[in-house]
Coordinates of C-alpha atoms in Angstrom, one line a residue:
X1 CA 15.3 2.3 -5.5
X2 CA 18.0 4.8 -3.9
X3 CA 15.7 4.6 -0.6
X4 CA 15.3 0.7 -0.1
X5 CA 19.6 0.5 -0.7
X6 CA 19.4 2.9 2.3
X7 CA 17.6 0.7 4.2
X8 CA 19.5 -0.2 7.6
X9 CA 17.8 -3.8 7.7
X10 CA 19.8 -5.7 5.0
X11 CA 17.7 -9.0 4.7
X12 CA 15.7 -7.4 2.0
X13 CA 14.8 -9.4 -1.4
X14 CA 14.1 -6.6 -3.8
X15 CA 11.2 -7.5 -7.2
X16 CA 10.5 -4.5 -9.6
X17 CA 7.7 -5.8 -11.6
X18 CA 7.5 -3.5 -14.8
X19 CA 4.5 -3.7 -17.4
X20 CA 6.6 -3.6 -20.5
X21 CA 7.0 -0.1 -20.2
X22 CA 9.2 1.9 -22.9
X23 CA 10.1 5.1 -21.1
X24 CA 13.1 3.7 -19.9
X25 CA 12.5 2.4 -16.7
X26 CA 14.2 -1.2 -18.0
X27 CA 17.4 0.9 -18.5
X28 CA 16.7 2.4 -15.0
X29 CA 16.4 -1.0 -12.8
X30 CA 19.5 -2.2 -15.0
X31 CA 21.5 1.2 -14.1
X32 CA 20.7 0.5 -10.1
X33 CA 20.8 -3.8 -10.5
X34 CA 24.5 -4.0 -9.6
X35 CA 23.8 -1.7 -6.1
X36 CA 21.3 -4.9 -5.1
X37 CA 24.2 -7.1 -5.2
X38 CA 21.9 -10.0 -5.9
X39 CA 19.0 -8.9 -3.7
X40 CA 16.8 -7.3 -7.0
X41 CA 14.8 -9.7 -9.1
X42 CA 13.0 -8.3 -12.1
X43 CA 10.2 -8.7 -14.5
X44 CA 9.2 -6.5 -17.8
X45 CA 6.3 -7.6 -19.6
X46 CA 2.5 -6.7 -20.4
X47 CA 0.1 -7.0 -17.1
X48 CA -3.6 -6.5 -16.6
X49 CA -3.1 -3.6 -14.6
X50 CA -1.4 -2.3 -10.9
X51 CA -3.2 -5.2 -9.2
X52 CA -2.1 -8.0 -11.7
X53 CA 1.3 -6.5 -11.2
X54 CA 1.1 -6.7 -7.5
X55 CA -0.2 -10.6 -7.8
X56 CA 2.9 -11.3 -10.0
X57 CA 5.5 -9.7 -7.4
X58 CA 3.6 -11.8 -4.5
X59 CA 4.1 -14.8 -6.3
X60 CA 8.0 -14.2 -7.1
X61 CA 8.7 -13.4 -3.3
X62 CA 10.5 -15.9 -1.4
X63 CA 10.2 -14.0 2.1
X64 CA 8.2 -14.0 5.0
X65 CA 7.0 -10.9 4.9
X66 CA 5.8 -8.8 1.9
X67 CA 5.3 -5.2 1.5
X68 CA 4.2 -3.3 -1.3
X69 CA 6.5 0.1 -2.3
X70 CA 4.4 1.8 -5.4
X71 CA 6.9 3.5 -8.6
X72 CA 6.1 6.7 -7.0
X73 CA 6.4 6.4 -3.9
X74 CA 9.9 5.7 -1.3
X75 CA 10.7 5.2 2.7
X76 CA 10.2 8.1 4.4
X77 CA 13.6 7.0 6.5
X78 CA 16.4 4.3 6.3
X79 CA 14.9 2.3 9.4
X80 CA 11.6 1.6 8.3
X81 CA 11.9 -1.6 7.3
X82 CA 14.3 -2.4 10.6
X83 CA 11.2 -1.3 12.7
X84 CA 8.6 -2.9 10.8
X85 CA 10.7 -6.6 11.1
X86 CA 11.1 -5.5 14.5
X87 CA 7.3 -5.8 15.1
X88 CA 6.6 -9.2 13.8
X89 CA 5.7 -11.7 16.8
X90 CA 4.8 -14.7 16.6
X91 CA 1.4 -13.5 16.7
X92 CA 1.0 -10.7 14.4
X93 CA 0.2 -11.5 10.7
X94 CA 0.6 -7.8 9.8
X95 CA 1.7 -4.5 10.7
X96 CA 0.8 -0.9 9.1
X97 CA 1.9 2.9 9.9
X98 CA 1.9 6.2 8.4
X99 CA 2.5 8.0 5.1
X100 CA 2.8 11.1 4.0
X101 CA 1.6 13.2 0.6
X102 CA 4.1 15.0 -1.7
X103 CA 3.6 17.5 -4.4
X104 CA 6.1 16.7 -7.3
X105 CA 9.4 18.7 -6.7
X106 CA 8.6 19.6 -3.5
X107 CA 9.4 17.1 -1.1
X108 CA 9.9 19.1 1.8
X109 CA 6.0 20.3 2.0
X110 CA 3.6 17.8 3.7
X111 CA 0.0 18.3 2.3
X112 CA -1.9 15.3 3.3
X113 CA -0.5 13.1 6.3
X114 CA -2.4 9.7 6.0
X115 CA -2.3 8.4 9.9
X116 CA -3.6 4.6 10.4
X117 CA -3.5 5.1 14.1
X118 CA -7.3 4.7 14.6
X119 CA -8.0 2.3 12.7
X120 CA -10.2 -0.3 13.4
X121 CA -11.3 -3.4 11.9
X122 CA -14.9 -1.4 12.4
X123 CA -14.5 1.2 10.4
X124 CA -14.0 -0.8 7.4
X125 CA -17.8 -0.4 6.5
X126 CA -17.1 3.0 6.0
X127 CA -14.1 2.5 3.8
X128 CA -11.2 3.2 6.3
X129 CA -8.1 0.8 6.5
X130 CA -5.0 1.2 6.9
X131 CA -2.8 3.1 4.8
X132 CA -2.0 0.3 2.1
X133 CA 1.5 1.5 1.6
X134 CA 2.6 0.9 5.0
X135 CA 1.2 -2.4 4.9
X136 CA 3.2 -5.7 5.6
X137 CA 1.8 -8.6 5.7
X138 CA 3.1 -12.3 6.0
X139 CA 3.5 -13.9 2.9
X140 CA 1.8 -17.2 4.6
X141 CA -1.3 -14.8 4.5
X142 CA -1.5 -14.1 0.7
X143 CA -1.3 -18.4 -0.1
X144 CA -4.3 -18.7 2.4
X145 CA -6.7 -15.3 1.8
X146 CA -5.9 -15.4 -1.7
X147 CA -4.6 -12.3 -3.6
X148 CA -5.6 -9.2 -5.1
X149 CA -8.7 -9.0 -7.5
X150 CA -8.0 -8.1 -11.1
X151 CA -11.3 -7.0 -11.8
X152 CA -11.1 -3.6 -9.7
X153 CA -10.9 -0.4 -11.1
X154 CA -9.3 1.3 -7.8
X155 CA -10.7 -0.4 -4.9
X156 CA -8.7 -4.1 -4.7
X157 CA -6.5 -3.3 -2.2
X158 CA -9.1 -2.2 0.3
X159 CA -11.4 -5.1 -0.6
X160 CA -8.0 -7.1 0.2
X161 CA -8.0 -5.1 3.8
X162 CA -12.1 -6.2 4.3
X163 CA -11.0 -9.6 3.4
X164 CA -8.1 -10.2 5.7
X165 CA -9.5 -8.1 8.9
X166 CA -13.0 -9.4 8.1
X167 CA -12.9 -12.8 6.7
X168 CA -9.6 -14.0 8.0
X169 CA -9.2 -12.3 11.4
X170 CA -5.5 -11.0 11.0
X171 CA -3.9 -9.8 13.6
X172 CA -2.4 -6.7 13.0
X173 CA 0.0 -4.3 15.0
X174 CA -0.1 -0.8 14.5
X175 CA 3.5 1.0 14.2
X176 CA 3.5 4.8 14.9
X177 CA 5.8 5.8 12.1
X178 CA 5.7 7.9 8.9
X179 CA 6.6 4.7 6.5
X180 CA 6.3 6.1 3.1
X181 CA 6.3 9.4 0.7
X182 CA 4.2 9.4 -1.7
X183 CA 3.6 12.0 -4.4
X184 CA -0.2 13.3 -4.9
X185 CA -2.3 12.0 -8.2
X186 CA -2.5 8.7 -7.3
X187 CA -5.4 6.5 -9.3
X188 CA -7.6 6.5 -6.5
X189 CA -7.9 10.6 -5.8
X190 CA -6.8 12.0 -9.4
X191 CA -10.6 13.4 -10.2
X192 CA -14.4 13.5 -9.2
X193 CA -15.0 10.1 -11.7
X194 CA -12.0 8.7 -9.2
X195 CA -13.9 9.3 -5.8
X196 CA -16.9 8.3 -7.1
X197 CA -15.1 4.7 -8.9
X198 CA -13.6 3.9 -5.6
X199 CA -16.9 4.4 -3.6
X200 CA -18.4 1.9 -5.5
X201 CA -15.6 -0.8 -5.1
X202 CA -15.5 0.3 -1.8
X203 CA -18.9 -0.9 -1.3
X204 CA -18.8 -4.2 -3.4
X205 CA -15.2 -5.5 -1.6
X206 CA -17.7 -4.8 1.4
X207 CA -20.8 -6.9 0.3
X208 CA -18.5 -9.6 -1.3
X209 CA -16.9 -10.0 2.1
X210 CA -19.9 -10.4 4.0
X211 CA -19.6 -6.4 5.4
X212 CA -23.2 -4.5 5.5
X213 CA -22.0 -0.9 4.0
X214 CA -23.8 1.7 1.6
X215 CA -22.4 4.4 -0.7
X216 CA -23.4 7.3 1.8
X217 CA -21.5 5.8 4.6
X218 CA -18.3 4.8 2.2
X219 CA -18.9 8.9 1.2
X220 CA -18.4 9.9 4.9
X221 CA -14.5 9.0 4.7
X222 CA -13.7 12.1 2.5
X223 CA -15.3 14.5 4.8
X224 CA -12.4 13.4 7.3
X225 CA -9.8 13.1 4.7
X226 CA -10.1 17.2 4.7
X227 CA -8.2 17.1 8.2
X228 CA -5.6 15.2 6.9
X229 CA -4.3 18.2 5.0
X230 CA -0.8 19.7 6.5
X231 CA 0.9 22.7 5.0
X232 CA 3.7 22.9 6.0

């Protein structure tokens, strides 16, 4: 919350959607609600998981573009969302960065940095897209594509990327700009069972979409993911 306030672009409608949580995170977006000045809307109450939430925040915005930042996870710098508005044309549906992976505590140490610079509509069948929290997409796009599937362990929001690159021909510009932090043990990467989950909704958001693709080729993606690492 402390890094969208920072944000230098102030045309920014602000939705926390909250699963009825009771660790205090109510008291949290009530704490920070007065700083929005009318810019936060909220919600609190039981969902059907990360992707049901992310349907329900979709269908509160009223803006033209919408972004998704995770609980975890916060703008690498004030001006990202400045740059990212910047993009839009009239002919881009979409844009998408870079982000960056945290340990807990130490937010200085990059360990994994997540570039989406060569990223192709292509390489989809192998389960690359863009990194999905730098994505931004007009809202226009989410009434006609549809939004994310509920049924998904892991894998929605990349059958969400096969869908709008493959399906619906986006066009999408590519910023080259660390957009978010994000702090490691995400849903998608915590174990083996993970990896092995999201290669096979990797391969069904392909064959649903019309996308030939097999669970060797969706495998080859995490032999590249080990040059993503950065010590730093």
């Amino acid at each position: 919350m402390k890094s969208v306030l920072s944000q230098t672009y102030g045309d920014i409608e602000y939705i926390v959607v909250d699963g009825g949580s009771t660790d205090g995170t109510q008291d949290v977006i009530r704490h920070w609600e007065p700083e929005f000045r009318g810019r936060l809307r909220w919600l609190s109450e039981k969902d059907n998981g990360i992707y049901d939430a992310m349907n329900k925040g979709i269908g509160m915005a009223t803006g033209d573009v919408v972004g998704i930042l995770n609980s975890d996870d916060y703008y690498t710098s004030p001006d990202v969302v400045e740059r990212l508005v910047a993009a839009f044309g009239t002919d881009v549906d979409a844009v998408y960065g870079d982000i960056h992976f945290i340990h807990d505590g130490e937010p200085d140490k990059i360990v994994r940095y997540y570039s989406s610079k060569r990223f192709s509509p292509k390489w989809l069948r192998f389960g690359f897209m863009p990194a999905h929290p730098s994505f931004y997409c007009r809202r226009e796009v989410f009434a006609k594509a549809g939004l994310y599937k509920t049924d998904y362990a892991i894998g929605s929001d990349y059958e969400m990327m096969v869908r709008l690159f493959k399906v619906h021909g986006i066009k999408a510009k590519y910023i080259p700009m660390d957009f978010v932090t994000m702090r490691t043990g995400g849903a998608s990467t915590r174990n083996v069972r993970s990896r092995l989950q999201l290669i096979k909704d990797d391969v069904r958001g392909c064959r649903e979409n019309g996308v030939y693709t097999n669970s060797l080729m969706i495998a080859l993606k995490f032999l590249y993911k080990i040059f993503e690492v950065k010590i730093v």
